[in-house]
Coordinates of C-alpha atoms and ligand atoms in Angstrom, one line a residue:
X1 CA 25.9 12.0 29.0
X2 CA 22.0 12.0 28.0
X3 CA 21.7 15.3 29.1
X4 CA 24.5 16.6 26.8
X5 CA 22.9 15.1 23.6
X6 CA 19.7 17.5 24.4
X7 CA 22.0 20.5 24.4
X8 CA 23.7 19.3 21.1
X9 CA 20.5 19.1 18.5
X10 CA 19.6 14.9 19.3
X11 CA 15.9 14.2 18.6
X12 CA 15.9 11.6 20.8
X13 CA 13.9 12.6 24.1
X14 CA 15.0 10.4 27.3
X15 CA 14.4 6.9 28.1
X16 CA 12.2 7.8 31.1
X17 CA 9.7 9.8 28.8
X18 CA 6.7 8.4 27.5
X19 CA 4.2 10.3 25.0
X20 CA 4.7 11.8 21.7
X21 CA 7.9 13.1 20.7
X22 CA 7.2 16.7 20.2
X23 CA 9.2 17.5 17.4
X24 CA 10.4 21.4 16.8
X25 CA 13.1 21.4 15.1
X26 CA 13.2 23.2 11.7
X27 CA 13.3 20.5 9.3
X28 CA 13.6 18.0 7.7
X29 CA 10.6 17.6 10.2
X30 CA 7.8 15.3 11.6
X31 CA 5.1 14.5 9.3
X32 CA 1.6 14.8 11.3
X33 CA 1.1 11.2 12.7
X34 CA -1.9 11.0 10.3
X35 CA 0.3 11.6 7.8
X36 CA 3.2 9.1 8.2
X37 CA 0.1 6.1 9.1
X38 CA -0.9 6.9 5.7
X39 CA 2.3 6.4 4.5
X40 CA 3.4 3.7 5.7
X41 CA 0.2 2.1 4.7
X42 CA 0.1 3.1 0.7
X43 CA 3.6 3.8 -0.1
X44 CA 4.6 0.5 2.0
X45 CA 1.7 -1.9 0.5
X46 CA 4.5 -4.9 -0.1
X47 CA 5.0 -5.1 3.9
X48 CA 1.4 -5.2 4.3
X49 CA 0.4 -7.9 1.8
X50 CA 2.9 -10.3 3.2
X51 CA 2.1 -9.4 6.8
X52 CA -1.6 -9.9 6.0
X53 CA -1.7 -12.5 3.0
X54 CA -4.2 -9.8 1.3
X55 CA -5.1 -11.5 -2.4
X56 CA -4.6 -8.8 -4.6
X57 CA -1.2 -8.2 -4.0
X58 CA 0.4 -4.9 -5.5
X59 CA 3.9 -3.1 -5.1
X60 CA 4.6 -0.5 -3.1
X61 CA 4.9 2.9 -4.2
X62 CA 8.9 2.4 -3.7
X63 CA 8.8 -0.1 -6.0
X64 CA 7.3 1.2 -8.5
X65 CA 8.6 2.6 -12.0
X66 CA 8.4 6.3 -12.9
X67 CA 7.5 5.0 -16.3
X68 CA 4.4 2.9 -15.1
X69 CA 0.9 3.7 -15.1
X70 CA 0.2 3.4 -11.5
X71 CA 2.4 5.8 -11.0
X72 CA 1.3 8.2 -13.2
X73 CA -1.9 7.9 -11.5
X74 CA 0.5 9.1 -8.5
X75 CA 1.7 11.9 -9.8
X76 CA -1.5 13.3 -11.4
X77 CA -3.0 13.1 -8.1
X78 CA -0.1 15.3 -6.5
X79 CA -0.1 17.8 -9.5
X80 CA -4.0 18.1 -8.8
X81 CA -3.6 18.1 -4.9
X82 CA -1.1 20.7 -5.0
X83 CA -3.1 22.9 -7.7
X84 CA -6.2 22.7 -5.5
X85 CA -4.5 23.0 -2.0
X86 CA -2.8 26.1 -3.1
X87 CA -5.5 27.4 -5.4
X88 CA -2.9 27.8 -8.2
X89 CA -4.4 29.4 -11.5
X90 CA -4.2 27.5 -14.6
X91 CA -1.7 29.8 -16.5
X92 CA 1.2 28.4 -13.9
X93 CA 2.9 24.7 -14.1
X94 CA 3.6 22.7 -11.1
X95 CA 6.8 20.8 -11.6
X96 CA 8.5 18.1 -8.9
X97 CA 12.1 19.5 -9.3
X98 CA 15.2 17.6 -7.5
X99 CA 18.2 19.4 -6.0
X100 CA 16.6 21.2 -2.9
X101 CA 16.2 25.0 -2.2
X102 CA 19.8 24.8 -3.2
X103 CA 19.0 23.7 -6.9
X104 CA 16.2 26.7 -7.6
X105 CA 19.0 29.2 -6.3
X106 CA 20.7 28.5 -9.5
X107 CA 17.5 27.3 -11.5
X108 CA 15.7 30.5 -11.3
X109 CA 18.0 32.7 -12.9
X110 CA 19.7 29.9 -15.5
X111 CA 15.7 29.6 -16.5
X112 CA 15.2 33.5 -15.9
X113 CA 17.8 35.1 -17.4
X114 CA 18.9 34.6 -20.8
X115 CA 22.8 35.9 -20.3
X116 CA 25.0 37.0 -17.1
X117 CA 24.5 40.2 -18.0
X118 CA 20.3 40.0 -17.5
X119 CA 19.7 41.9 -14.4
X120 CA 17.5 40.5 -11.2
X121 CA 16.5 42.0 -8.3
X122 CA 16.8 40.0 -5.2
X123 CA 15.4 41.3 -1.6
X124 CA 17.6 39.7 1.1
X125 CA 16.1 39.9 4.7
X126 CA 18.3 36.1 5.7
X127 CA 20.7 33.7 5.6
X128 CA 18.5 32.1 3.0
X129 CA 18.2 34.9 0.7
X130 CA 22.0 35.8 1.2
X131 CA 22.9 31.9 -0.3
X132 CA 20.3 32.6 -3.0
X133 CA 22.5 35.8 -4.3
X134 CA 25.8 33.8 -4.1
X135 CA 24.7 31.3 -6.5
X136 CA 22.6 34.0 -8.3
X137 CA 26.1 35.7 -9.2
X138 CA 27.4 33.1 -11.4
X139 CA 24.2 33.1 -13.9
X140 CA 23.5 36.9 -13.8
X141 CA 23.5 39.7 -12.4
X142 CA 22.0 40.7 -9.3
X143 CA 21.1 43.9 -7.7
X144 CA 20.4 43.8 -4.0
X145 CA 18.1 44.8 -1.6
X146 CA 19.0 44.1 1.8
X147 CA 17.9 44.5 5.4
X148 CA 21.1 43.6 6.7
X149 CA 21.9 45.3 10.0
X150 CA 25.4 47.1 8.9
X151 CA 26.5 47.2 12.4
X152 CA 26.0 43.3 13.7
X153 CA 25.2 41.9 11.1
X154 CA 21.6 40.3 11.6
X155 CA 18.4 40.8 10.1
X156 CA 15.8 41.8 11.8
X157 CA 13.4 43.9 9.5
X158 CA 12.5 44.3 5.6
X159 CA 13.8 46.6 3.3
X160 CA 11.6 49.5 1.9
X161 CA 10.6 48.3 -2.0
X162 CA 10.3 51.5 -3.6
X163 CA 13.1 51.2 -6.0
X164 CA 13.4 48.7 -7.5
X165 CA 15.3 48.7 -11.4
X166 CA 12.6 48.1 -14.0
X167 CA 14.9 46.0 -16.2
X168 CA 14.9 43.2 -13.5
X169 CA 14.3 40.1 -15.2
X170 CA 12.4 39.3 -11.6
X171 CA 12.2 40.4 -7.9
X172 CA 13.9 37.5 -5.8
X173 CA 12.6 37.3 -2.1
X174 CA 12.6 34.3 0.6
X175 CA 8.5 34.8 2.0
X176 CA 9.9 32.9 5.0
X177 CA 13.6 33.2 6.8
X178 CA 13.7 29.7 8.6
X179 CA 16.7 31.2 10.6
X180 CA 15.9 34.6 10.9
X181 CA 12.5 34.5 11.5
X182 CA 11.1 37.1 9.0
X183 CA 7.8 36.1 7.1
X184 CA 5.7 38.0 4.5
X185 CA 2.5 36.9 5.7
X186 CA 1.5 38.8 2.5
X187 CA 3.5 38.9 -0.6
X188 CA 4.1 42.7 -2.3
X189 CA 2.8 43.3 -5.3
X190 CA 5.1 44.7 -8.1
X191 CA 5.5 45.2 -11.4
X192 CA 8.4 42.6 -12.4
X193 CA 7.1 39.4 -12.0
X194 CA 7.8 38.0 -8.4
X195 CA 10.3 34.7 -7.7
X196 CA 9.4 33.4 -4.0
X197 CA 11.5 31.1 -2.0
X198 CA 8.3 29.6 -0.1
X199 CA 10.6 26.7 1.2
X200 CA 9.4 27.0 4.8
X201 CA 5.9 28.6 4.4
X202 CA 4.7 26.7 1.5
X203 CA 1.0 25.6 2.5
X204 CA 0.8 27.5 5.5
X205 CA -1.2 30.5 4.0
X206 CA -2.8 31.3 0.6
X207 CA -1.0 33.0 -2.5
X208 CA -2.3 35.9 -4.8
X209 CA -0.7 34.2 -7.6
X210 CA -2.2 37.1 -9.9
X211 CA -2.2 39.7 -7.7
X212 CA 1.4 39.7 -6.4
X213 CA 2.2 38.8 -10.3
X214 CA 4.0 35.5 -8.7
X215 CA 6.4 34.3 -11.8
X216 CA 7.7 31.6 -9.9
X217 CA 7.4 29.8 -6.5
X218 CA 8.9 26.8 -5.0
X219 CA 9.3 25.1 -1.9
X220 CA 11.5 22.1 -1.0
X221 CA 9.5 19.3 0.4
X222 CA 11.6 18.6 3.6
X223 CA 9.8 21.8 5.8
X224 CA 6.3 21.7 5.4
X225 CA 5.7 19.6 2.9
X226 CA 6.7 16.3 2.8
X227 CA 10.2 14.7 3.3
X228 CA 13.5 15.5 1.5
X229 CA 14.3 14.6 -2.1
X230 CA 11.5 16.7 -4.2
X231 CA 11.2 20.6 -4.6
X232 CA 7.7 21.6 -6.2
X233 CA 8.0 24.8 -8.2
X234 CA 5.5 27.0 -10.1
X235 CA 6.3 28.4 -13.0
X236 CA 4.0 30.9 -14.8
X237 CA 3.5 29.5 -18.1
X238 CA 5.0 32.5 -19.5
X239 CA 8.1 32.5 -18.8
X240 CA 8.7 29.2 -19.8
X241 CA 11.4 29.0 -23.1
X242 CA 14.2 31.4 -22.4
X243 CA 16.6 30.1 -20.5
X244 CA 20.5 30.4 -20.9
X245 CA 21.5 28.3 -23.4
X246 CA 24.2 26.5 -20.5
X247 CA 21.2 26.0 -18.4
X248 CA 21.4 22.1 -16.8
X249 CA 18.7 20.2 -18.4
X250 CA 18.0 19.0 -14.4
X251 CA 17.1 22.5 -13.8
X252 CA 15.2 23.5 -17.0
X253 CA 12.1 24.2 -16.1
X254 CA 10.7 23.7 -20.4
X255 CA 12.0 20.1 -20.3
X256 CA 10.7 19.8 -17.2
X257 CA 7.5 21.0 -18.1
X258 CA 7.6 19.5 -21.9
X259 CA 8.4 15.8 -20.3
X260 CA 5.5 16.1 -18.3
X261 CA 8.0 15.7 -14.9
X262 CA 9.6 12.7 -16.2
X263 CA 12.9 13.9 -17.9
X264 CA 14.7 11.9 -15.7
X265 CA 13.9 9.6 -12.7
X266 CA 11.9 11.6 -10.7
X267 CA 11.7 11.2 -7.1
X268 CA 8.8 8.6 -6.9
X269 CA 7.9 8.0 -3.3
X270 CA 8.8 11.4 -2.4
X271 CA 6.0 12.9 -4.8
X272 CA 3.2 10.4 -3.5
X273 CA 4.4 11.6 0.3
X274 CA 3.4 15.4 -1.0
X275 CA 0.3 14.1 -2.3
X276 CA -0.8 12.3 1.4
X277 CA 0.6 15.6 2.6
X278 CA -2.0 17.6 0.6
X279 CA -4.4 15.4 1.1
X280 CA -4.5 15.5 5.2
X281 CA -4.7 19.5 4.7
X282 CA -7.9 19.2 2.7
X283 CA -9.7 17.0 5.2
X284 CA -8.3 19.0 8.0
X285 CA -10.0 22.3 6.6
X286 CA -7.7 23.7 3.3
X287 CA -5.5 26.4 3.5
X288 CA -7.4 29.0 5.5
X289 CA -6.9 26.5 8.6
X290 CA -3.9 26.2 8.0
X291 CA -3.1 29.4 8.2
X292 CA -5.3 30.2 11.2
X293 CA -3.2 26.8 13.1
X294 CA -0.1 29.3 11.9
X295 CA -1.1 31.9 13.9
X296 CA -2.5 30.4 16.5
X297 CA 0.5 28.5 17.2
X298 CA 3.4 30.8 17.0
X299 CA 0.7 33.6 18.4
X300 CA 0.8 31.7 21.8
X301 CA 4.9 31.6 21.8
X302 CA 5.0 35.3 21.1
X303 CA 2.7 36.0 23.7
X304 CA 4.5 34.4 26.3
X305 CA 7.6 36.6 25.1
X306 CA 5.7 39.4 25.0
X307 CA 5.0 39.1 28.6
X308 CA 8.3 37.5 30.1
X309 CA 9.2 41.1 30.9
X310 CA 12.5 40.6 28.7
X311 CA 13.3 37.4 30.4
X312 CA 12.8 35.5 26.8
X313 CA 13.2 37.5 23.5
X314 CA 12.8 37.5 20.0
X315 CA 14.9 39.7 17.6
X316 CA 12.2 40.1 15.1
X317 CA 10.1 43.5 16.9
X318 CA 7.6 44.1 14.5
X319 CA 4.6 41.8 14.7
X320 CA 3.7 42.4 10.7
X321 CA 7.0 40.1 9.8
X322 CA 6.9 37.8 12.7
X323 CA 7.1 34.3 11.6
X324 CA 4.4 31.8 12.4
X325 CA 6.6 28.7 11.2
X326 CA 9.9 29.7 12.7
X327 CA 10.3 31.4 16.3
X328 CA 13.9 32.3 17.5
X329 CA 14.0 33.4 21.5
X330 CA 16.4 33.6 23.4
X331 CA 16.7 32.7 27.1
X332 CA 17.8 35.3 29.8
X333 CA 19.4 36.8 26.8
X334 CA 21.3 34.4 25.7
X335 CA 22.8 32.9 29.5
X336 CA 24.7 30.0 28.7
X337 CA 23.5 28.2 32.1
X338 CA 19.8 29.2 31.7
X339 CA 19.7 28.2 28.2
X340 CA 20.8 24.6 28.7
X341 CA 19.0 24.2 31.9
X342 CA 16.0 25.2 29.9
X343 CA 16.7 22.9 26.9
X344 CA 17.3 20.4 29.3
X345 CA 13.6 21.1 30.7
X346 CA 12.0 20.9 27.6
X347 CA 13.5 17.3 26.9
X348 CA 12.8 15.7 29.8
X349 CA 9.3 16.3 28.7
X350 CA 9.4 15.4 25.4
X351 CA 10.5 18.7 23.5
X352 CA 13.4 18.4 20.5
X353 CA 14.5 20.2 17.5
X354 CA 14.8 23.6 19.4
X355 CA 18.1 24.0 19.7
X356 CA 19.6 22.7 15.8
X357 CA 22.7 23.0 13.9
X358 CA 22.9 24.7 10.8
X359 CA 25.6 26.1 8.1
X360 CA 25.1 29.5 9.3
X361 CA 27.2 28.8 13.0
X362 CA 25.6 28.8 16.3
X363 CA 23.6 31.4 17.5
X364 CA 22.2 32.3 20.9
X365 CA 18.6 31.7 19.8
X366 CA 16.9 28.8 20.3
X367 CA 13.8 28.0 17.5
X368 CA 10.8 26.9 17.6
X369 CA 9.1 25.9 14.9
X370 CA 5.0 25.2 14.2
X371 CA 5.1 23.3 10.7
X372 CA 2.0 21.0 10.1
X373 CA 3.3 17.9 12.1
X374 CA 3.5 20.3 15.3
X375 CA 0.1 20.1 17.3
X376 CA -1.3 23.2 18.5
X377 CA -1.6 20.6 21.5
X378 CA 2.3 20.4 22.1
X379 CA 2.7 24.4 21.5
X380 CA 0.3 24.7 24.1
X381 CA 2.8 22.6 26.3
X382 CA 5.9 24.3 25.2
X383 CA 4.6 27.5 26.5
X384 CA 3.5 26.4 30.2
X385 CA 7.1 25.4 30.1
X386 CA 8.3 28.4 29.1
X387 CA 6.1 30.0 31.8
X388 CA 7.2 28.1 34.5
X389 CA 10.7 28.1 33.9
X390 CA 10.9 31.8 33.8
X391 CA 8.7 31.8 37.3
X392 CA 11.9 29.8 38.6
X393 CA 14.7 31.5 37.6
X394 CA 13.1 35.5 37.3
X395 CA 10.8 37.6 39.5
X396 CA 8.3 38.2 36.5
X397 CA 5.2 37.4 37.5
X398 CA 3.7 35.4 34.3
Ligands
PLP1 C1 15.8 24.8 4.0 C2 15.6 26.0 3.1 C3 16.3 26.1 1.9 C4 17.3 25.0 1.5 O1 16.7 23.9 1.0 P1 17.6 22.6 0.6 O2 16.5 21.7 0.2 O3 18.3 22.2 1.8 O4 18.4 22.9 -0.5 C5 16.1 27.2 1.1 N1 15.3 28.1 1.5 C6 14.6 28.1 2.6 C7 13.7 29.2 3.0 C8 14.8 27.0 3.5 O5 14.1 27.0 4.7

């Protein structure tokens, strides 16, 4: 019965293991531990003071009103954290959005495009960027570039950007398919100012805001982040003021922007969670670490695939789109009785999140996946598995 929950997405490892939870599931994921002690000890202050009598007793930050000074203290901190993390250029707003991933798929062009008939590019290499279109057709209309494989379906490389229509109000793309596994470890730099879905690569590698003439990017917290419940986008200034006229005011990024984040309710603890989030990256070395931990991590997965002699596999062949925050492999190509027995493995030593449901069915890949709360330390782990599982059951010699 234990066993069967491993093979069915539970996060829970097994009674008889002691040590970290090793946590690689796609998200909503583990914080770093750094992280959530920090949390729990600023966002949580109420708990404390009773639990330690302290004198100068304050709320927590879940207590607090949007409205209130001390937490616009908060947010100004985020704002700033985020700007400097991310080295984002003055002429671009950072706004804490609500609705998801899901609520910039219709945001972007209801702020983008002034009437259905305005035209946007969108460059589909996933399941993310295929959702993005489907909400994209209600508001406009999109023209679209995809790397779909006709014959099966999946998508495995990136389309050639040669073409694309000049009257495109933008050029849509996803810089990281959590499913698929594609990345643009660098974004292209065109003419029409660039939209990015950075929902699951957000922090893990610099922009050239400028240079890739970035319009706007955002990111829901719940990947890389922070936890569930804020998005931040980045708007360049610019394009600020012409959105359809049916445009929610929820997702308008002026009034947004104009109330200074605070149109409505905004997600209060949520926004201080980014802003521990941000913080922990600066002390641990800014974004250039980051980015080197990216590589380093997924790097040492790939590398065992690489030399598995087929025995695992990823579908994504061509190392320049390879994602360092999401891995799918498969096991013995996809063997039903190898890839439990190997999930199985992996749990009884304190591995979850590899095997995870989603809305887009259930594939023969397993994922693995190296946000910030993932320690190079438990990657390193992962892959003696992998190693010593395929000793067992192949005659590779790893
Ligand atoms: C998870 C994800 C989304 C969806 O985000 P929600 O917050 O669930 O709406 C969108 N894009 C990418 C790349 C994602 O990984």
């Amino acid at each position: 019965m234990m066993k069967q929950t491993s093979l069915v997405g539970s996060l829970v490892p097994p009674e008889t293991y002691i040590g970290p939870v090793m946590n690689f599931s796609p998200g909503p994921t583990s914080l770093p531990i750094a992280v959530e002690l920090e949390v729990q000890k600023r966002c949580f202050a109420q708990l404390e003071t009773m639990r330690e009598k302290v004198t100068s007793p304050r709320l927590s930050t879940i207590a607090l009103s949007h409205r209130s000074h001390e937490f616009g203290e908060i947010l100004e901190e985020s704002i700033r954290l985020v700007r400097e993390v991310m080295e984002i250029p003055d002429e671009y707003e950072v706004l804490f959005t609500t609705g998801g991933g899901h609520g910039q798929f219709a945001a972007v062009p209801l702020n983008l495009c002034n009437s259905k008939d305005d035209k946007a590019t969108y460059i589909v290499t996933g399941t993310w960027g295929v959702r993005a279109v489907a909400e994209a057709e209600k508001y406009c209309t999109p023209i679209t570039i995809s790397s779909k494989n006709q014959d099966d379906g999946t998508f495995t490389i990136v389309p050639n950007l040669d073409n694309i229509d000049p009257e495109s109000k933008f050029v849509y793309l996803c810089s990281n398919e959590t499913v698929n596994g594609i990345e643009y470890h660098k974004l292209p730099e065109l003419s029409v100012p660039l939209v990015v879905d950075a929902s699951s690569d957000m922090s893990s590698k610099p922009i050239d805001w400028r240079g890739s003439n970035v319009g706007v990017l955002f990111a829901c917290a719940s990947k890389n982040i922070g936890h569930p419940g804020v998005t931040i986008t980045v708007v360049r200034k610019d394009l600020l003021g012409n959105a359809n006229p049916l445009c929610p005011g929820i997702l308008n990024y002026t009034i947004t922007s104009e109330s200074g984040n605070l149109w409505n309710t905004i997600a209060t603890f949520n926004v201080h969670v980014v802003s521990i989030v941000m913080e922990w990256i600066l002390k641990e070395g800014g974004i250039h670490e980051m980015e080197r931990r990216a590589i380093a991590k997924s790097q040492k997965i790939y590398d065992v695939i690489e030399k598995s002699g087929g025995f695992y596999s990823t579908p994504i062949s061509d190392p320049n789109y390879r994602s360092r925050m999401n891995l799918p492999f498969d096991v013995a190509g996809g063997d039903e009785k190898l890839t439990d027995a190997f999930l199985i493995e992996t749990w009884e030593k304190g591995i979850v999140g590899l095997r995870t449901l989603t809305p887009f069915g259930v594939s023969k890949y397993l994922r693995a996946s190296f946000y910030h709360g993932v320690d190079e330390e438990y990657v390193s782990i992962l892959a003696e598995i992998m190693i010593s599982f395929a000793k067992k059951n192949s005659d590779v010699p790893l």
